Short mmCIF file of C-alpha atoms and ligand atoms in Angstrom, two decimals:
data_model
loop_
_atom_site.label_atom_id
_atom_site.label_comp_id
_atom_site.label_asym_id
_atom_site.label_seq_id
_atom_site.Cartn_x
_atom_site.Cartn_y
_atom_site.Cartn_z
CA UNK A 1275 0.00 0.00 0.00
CA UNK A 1276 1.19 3.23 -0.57
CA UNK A 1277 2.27 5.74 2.07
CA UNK A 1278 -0.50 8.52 0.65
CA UNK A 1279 -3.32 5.55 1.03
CA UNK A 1280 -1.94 4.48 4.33
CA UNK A 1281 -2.29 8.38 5.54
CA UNK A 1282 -5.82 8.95 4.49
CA UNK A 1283 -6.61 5.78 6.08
CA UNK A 1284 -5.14 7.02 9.11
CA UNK A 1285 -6.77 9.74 9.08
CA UNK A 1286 -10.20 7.99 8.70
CA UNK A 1287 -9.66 6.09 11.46
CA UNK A 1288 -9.00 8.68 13.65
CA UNK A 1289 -11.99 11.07 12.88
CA UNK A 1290 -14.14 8.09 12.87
CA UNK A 1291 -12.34 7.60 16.21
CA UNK A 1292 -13.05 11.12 17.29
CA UNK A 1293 -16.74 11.41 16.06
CA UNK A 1294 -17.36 8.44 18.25
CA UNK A 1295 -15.98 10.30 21.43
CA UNK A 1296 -17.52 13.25 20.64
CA UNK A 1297 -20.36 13.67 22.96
CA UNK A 1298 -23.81 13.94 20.88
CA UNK A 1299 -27.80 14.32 20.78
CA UNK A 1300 -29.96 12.31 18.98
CA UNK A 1301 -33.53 13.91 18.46
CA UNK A 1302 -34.89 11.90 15.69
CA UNK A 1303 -34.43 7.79 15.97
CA UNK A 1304 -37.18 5.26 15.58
CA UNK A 1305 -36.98 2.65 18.34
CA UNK A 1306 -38.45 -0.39 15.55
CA UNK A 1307 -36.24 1.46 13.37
CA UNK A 1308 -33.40 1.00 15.53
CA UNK A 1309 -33.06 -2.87 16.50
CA UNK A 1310 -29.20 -4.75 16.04
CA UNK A 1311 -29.95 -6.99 13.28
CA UNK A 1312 -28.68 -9.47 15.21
CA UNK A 1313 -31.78 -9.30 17.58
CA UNK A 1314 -33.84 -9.52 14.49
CA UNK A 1315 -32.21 -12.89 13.32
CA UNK A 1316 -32.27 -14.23 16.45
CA UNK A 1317 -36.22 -13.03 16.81
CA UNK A 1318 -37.02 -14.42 13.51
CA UNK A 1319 -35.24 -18.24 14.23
CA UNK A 1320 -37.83 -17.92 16.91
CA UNK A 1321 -40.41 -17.72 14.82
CA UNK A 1322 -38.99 -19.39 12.43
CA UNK A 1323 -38.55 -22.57 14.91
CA UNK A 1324 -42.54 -22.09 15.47
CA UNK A 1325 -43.26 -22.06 12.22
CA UNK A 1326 -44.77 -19.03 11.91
CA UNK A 1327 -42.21 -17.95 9.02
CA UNK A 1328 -39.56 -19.44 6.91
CA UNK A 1329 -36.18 -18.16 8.28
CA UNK A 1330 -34.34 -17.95 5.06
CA UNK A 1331 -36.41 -15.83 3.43
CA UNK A 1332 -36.85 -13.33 6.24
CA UNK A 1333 -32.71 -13.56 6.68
CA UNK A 1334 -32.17 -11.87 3.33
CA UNK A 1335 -34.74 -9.29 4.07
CA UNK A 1336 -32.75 -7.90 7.25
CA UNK A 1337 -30.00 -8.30 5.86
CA UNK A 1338 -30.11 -6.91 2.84
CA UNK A 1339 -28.16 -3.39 2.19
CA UNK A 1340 -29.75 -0.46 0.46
CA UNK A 1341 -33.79 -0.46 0.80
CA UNK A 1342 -36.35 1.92 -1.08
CA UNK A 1343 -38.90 3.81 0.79
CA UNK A 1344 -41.62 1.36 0.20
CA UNK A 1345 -39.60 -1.79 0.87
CA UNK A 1346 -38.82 0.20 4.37
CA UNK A 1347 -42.23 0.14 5.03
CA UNK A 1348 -42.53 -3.34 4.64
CA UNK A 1349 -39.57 -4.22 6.98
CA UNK A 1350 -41.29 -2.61 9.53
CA UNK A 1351 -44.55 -4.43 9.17
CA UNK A 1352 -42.15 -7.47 9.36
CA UNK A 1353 -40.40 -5.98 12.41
CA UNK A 1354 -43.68 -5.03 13.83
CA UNK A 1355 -44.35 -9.27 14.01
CA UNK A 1356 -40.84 -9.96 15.27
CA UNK A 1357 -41.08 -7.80 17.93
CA UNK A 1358 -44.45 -6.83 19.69
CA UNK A 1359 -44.90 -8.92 22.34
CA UNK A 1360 -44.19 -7.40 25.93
CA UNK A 1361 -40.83 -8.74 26.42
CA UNK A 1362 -39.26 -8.59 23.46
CA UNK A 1363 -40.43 -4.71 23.05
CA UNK A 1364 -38.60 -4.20 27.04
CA UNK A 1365 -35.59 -6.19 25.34
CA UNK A 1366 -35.30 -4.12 22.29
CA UNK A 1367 -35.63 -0.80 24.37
CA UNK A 1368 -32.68 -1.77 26.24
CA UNK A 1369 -30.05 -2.82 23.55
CA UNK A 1370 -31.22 0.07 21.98
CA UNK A 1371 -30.10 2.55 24.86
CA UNK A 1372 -27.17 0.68 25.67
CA UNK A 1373 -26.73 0.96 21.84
CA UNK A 1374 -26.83 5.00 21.74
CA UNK A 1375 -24.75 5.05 25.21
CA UNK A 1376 -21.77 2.68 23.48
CA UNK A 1377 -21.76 6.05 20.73
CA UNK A 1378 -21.94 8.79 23.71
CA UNK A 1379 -24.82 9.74 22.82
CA UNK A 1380 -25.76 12.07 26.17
CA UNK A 1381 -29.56 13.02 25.33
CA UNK A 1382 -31.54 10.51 23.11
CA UNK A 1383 -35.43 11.33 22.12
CA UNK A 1384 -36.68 8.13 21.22
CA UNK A 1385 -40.09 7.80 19.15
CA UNK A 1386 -42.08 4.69 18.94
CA UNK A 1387 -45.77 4.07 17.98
CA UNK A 1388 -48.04 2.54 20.79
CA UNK A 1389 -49.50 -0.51 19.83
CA UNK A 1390 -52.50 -2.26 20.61
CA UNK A 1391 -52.52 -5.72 19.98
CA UNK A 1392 -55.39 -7.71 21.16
CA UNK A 1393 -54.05 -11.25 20.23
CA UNK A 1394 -50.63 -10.35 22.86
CA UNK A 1395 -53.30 -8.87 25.25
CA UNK A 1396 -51.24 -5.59 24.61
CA UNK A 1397 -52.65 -1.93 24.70
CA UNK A 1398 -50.76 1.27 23.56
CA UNK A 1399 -50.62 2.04 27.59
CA UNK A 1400 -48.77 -1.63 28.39
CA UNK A 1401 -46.95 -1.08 25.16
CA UNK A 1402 -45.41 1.99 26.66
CA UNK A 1403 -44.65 0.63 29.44
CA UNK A 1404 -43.10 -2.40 28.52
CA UNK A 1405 -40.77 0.48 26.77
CA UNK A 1406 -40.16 2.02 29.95
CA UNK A 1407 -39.28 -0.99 31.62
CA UNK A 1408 -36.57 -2.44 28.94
CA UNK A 1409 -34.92 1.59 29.78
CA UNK A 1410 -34.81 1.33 32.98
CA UNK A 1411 -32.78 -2.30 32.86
CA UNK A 1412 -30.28 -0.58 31.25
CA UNK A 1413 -27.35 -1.24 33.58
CA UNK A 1414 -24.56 -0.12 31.71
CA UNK A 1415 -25.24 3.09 32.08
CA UNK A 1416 -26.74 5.87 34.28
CA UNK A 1417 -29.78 6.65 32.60
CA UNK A 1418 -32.35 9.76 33.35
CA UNK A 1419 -35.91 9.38 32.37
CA UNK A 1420 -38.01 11.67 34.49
CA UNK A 1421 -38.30 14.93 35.11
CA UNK A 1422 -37.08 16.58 38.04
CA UNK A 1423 -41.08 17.47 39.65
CA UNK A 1424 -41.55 13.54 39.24
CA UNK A 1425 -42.71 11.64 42.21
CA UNK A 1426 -39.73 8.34 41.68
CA UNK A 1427 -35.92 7.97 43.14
CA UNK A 1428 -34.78 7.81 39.77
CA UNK A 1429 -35.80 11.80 39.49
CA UNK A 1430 -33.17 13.87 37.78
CA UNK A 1431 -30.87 15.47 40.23
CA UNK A 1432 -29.85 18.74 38.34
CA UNK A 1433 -26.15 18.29 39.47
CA UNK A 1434 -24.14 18.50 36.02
CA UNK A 1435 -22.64 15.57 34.85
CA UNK A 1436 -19.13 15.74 34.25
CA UNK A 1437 -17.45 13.40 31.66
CA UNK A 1438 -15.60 10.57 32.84
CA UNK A 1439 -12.58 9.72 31.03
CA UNK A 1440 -11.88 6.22 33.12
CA UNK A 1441 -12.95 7.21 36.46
CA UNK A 1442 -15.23 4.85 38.18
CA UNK A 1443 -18.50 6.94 38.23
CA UNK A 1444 -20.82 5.31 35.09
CA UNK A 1445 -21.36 7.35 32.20
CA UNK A 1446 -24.94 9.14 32.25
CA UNK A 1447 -27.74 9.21 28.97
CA UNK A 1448 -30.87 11.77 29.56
CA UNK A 1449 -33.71 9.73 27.67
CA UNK A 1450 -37.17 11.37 26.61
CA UNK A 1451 -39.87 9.75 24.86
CA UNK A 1452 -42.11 11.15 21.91
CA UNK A 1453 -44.84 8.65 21.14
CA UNK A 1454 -45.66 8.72 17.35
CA UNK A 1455 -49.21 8.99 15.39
CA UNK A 1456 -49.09 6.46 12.16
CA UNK A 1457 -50.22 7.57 9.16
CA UNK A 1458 -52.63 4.94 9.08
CA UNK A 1459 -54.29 5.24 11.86
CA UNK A 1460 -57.77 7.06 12.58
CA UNK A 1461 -58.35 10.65 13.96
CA UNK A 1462 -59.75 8.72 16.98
CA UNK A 1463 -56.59 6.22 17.60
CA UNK A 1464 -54.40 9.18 17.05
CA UNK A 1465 -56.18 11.21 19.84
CA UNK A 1466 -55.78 8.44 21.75
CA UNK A 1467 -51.40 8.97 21.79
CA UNK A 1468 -51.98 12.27 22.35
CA UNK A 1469 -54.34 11.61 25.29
CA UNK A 1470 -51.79 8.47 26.66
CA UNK A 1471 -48.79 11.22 26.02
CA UNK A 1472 -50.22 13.53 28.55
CA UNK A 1473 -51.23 10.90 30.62
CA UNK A 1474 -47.50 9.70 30.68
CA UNK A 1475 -45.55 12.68 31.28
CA UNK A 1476 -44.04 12.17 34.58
CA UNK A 1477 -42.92 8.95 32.91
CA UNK A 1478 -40.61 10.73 30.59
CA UNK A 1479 -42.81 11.02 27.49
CA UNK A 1480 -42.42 14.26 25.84
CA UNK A 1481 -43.59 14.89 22.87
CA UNK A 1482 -46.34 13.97 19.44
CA UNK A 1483 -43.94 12.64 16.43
CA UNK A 1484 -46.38 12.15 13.09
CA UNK A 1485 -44.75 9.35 10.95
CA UNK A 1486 -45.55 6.21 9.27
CA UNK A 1487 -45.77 5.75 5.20
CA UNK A 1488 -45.49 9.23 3.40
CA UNK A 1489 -47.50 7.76 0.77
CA UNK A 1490 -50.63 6.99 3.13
CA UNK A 1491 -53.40 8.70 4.63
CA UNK A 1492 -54.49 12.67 4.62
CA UNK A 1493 -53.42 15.55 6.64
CA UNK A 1494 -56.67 16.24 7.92
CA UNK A 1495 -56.99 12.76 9.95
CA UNK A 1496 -54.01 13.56 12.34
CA UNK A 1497 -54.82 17.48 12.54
CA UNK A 1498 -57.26 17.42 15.43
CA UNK A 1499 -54.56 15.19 17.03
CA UNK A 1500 -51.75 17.79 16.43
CA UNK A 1501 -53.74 20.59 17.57
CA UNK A 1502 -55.35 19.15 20.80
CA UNK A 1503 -51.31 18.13 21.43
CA UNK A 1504 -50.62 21.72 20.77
CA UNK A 1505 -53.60 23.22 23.03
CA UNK A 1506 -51.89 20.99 25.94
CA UNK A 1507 -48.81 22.36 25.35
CA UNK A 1508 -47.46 18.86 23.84
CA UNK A 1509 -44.31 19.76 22.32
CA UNK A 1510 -44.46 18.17 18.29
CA UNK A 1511 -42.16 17.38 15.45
CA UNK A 1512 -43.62 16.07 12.46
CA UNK A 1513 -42.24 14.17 9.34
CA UNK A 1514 -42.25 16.64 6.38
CA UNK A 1515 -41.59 16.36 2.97
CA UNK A 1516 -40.18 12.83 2.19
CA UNK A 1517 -42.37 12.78 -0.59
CA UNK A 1518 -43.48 15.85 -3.55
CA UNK A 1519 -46.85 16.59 -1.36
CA UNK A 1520 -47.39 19.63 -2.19
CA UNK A 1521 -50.23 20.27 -0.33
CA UNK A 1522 -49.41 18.06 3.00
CA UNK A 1523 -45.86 20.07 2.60
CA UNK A 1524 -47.53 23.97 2.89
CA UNK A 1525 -50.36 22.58 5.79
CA UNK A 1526 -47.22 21.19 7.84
CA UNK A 1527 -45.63 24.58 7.76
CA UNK A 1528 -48.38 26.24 8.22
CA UNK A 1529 -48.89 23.95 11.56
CA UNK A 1530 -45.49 25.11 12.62
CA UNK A 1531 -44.91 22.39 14.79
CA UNK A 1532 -41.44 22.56 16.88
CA UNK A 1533 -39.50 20.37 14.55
CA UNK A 1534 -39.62 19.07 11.50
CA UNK A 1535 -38.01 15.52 10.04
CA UNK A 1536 -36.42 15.38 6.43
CA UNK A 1537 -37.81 17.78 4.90
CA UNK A 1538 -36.49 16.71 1.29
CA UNK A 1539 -38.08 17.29 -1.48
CA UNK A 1540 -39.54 21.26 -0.66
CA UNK A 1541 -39.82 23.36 -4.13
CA UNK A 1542 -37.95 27.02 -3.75
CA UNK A 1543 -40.95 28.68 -1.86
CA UNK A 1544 -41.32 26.11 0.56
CA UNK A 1545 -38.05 26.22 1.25
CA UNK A 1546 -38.23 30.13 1.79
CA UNK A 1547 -40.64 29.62 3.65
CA UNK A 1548 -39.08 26.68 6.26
CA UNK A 1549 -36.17 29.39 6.77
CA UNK A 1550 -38.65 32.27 7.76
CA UNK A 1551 -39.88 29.85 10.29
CA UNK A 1552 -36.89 28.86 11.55
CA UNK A 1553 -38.47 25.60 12.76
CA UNK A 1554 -35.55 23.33 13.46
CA UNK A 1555 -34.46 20.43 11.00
CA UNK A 1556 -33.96 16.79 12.13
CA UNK A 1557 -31.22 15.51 9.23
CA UNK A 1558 -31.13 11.86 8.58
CA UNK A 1559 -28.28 11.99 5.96
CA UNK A 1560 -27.68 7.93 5.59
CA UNK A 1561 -31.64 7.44 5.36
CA UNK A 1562 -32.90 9.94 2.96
CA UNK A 1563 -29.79 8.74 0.31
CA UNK A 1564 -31.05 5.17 0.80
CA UNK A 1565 -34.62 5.98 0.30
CA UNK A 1566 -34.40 8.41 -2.50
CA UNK A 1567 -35.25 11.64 -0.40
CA UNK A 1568 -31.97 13.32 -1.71
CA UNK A 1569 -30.38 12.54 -4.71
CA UNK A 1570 -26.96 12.02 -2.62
CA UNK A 1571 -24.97 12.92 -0.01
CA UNK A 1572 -22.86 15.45 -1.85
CA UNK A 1573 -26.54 16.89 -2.54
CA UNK A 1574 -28.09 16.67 0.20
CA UNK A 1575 -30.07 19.45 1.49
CA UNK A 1576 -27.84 19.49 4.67
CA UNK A 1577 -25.05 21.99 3.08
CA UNK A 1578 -27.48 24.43 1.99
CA UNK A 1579 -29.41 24.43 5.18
CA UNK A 1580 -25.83 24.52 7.24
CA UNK A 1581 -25.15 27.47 5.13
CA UNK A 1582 -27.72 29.48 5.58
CA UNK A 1583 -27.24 28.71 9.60
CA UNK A 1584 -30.75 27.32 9.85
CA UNK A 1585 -31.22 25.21 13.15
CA UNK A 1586 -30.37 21.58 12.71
CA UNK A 1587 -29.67 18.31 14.53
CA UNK A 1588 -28.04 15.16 12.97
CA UNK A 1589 -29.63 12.16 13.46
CA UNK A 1590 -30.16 8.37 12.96
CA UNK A 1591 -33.68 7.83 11.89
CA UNK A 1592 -33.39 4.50 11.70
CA UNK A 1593 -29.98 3.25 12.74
CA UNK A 1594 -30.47 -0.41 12.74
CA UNK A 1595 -32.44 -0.73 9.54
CA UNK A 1596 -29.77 1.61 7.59
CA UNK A 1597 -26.54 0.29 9.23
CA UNK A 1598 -25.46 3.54 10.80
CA UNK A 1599 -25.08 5.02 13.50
CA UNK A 1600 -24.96 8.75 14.87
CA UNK A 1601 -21.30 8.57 14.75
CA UNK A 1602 -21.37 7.91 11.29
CA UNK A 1603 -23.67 10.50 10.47
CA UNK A 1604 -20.95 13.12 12.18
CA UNK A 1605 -18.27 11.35 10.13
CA UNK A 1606 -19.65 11.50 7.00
CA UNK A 1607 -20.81 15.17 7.33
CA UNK A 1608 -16.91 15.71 8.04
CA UNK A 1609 -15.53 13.69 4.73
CA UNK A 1610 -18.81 14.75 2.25
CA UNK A 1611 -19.23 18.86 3.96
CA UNK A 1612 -15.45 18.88 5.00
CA UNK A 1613 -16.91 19.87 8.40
CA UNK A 1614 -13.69 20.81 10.75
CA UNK A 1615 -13.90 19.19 14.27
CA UNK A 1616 -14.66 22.49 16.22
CA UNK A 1617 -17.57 22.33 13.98
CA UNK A 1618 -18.78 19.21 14.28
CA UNK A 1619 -18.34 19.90 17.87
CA UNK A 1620 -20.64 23.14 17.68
CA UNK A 1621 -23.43 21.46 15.69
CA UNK A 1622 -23.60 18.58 18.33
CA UNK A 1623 -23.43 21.18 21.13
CA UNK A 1624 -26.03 23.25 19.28
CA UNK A 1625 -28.42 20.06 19.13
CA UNK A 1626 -28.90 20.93 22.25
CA UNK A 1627 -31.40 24.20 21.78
CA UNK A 1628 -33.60 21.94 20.21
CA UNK A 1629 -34.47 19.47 22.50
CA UNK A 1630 -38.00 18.36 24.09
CA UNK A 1631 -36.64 18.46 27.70
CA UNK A 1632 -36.83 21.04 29.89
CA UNK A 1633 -33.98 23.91 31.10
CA UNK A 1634 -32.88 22.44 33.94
CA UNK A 1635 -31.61 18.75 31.28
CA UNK A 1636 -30.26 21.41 29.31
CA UNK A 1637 -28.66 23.22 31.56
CA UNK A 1638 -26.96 19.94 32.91
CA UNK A 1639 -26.26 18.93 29.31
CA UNK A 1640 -24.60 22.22 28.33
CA UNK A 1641 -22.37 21.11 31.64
CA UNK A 1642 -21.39 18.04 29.86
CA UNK A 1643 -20.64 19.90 26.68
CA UNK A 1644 -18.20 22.52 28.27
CA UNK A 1645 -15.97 18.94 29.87
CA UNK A 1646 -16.44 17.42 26.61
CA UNK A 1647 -14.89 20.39 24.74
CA UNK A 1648 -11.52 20.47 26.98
CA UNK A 1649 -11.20 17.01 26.21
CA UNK A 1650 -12.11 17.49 22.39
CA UNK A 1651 -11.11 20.30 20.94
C1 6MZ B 2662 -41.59 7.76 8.15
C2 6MZ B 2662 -40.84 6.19 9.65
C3 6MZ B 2662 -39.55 6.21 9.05
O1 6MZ B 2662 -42.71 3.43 15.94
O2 6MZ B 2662 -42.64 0.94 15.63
N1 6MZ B 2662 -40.80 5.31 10.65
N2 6MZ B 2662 -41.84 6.96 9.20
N3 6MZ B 2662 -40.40 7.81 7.53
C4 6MZ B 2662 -39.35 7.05 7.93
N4 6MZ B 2662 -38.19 7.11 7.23
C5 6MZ B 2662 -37.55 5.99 6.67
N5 6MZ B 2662 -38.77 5.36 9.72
C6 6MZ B 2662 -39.54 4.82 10.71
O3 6MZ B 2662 -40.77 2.38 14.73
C7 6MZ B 2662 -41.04 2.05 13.38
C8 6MZ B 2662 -42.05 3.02 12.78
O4 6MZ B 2662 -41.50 4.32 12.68
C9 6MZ B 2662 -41.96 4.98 11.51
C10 6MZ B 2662 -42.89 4.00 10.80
O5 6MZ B 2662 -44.22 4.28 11.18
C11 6MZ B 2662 -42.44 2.65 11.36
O6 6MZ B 2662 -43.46 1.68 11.33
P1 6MZ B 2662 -41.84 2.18 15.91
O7 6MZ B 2662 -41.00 2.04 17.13
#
């Protein structure tokens, strides 16, 4: 190999290295979205030993690389039977945390649909909480889930965390909840999330996400959702613009909901428009290249949005079912923007005016970010 190849690997290594240190906030990651694959096989031999489904078949589906929107859509629904039962949800809420901790990720929002499912004897309420309980197993890690007025031990303490490079003390996560409406479902099932959200919010659920298939269902199902949400002071990011809907595009802005997923594919007044707002930008570089949202990374709407300083947060999406990770999403705004590391540093740190929590998790958080930049920068 020669010495000029054996530099820039080098040099990969070591911001890939350095992007993984670098403490970060994920705001937008799915927690079906999010499973190891190696959970999935192992889920699906289960099955597969049952006879519910032939192993093979489902094998090349997780594992295959590269998926189109509507083949996403379809994974899930074949995630969806892989994984809702009680335990296995509590399972896959754990490895997921422990997965974001391993990345030092300090504040994950993490958005999952409640499910009722009659034949499991599950409701969208034991759903939840079968969530709640797979976070709170996490052992690896200190994690925060409520808020500081709750009623629990595990209450948030307001002392700053201070990064710990070796010491004994474990490392901490801050984990929030937002419980998402799917595009399929009825005005009436989607008032129901909004009516469990409030009901859970000394439990650490935050927020209303709306997501599901782009392609399905009509604005004006989930709007009296939204707006009761936003008449209880429900804080709401929606998906926007994955597909050319013109008309779903201008009623989302027009909701102004506090954040916004994607937005890809916005014509030149729409985008105008977004910026006037200023409503703040979950990016999901990896995802919307696999699934056709932006043409590619070198064109992806993150450059011209960075540019024009318009509030953003890097994120995941869907880490498990696009083999990423929020590391990687740092690393490859660094090799495709050419994003320095006191930048990447800064848009991490500035993730953090964006999040559902409330001041006294940011002000903590902002704690963690001053330690992390002696050790970083
Ligand atoms: C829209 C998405 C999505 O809720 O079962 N979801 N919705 N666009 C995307 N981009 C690819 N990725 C995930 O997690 C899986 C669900 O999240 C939504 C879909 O509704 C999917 O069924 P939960 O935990």
């Amino acid at each position: 190999m020669d010495t000029e190849m054996e530099r820039k690997m080098l040099a990969e290594k070591e911001m890939r290295e350095w992007c993984v240190a670098l403490s970060k906030v994920e705001l937008h990651a799915h927690l079906n979205g999010s499973v190891r694959n190696s959970t999935l096989l192992e889920l699906a031999k289960q099955l597969a030993d049952k006879g519910h489904i032939v192993f093979e078949d489902v094998k090349d589906v997780i594992m295959k690389n590269g998926r189109s929107l509507p083949e996403c859509f379809k994974l899930f629904d074949l995630f969806h039977i892989l994984t809702t039962d009680h335990d296995t949800v509590t399972r896959i809420a754990k490895e997921v945390v422990e997965d974001f901790a391993a990345e030092n990720v300090v504040y994950l929002e993490i958005r999952t649909t409640p499910k009722n499912n009659e034949a499991k004897g599950m409701t969208k309420r034991s759903y939840m909480n079968a969530v709640i309980k797979g976070i709170k197993a996490v052992e690896a890690v200190d994690v925060v889930l409520f808020d500081s007025n709750s009623r629990t031990n595990d209450t948030l303490t307001c002392t700053p965390t201070i990064e710990l490079d070796g010491d004994t003390k474990k490392k901490r996560i801050y984990i929030r909840l937002l419980l998402s409406i799917d595009r399929r479902e009825t005005t009436s099932a989607a008032l129901d999330t909004v009516n469990l959200a409030l009901e859970m919010k000394d439990q650490g659920v935050i927020g209303i996400d709306l997501s599901g298939n782009p392609v399905v269902g009509e604005w004006e199902t989930y709007l009296p959702a939204l707006q009761h949400a936003k008449e209880l002071g429900i804080p709401i990011t929606i998906h926007c613009g994955e597909v050319a809907n013109r008309k779903e595009i201008q009623a989302v802005l027009d909701f102004c909901p506090q954040r916004l997923g994607h937005v890809c594919c916005l014509n030149d007044l729409e985008w105008k428009k977004l910026k006037s707002l200023m409503i703040p930008v979950e990016i999901c570089l990896t995802s919307n290249v696999m699934t056709g949202g932006a043409p590619s990374l070198e064109l992806h709407h993150f450059a011209d949005l960075y540019n024009a300083k318009h509030p953003l947060s890097l994120c995941t999406d869907d880490s498990g079912l696009f083999s990423t990770s929020l590391s990687n999403e740092y690393y490859l705004v660094a090799a495709t923007f050419g994003l320095s590391k006191p930048q990447l540093f800064r848009l991490a740190q500035e993730a953090l005016q964006f999040i559902f929590a409330d001041g006294n998790v940011k002000k903590s958080l902002k704690e963690v970010f001053r330690h992390a930049e002696k050790r970083l920068i």
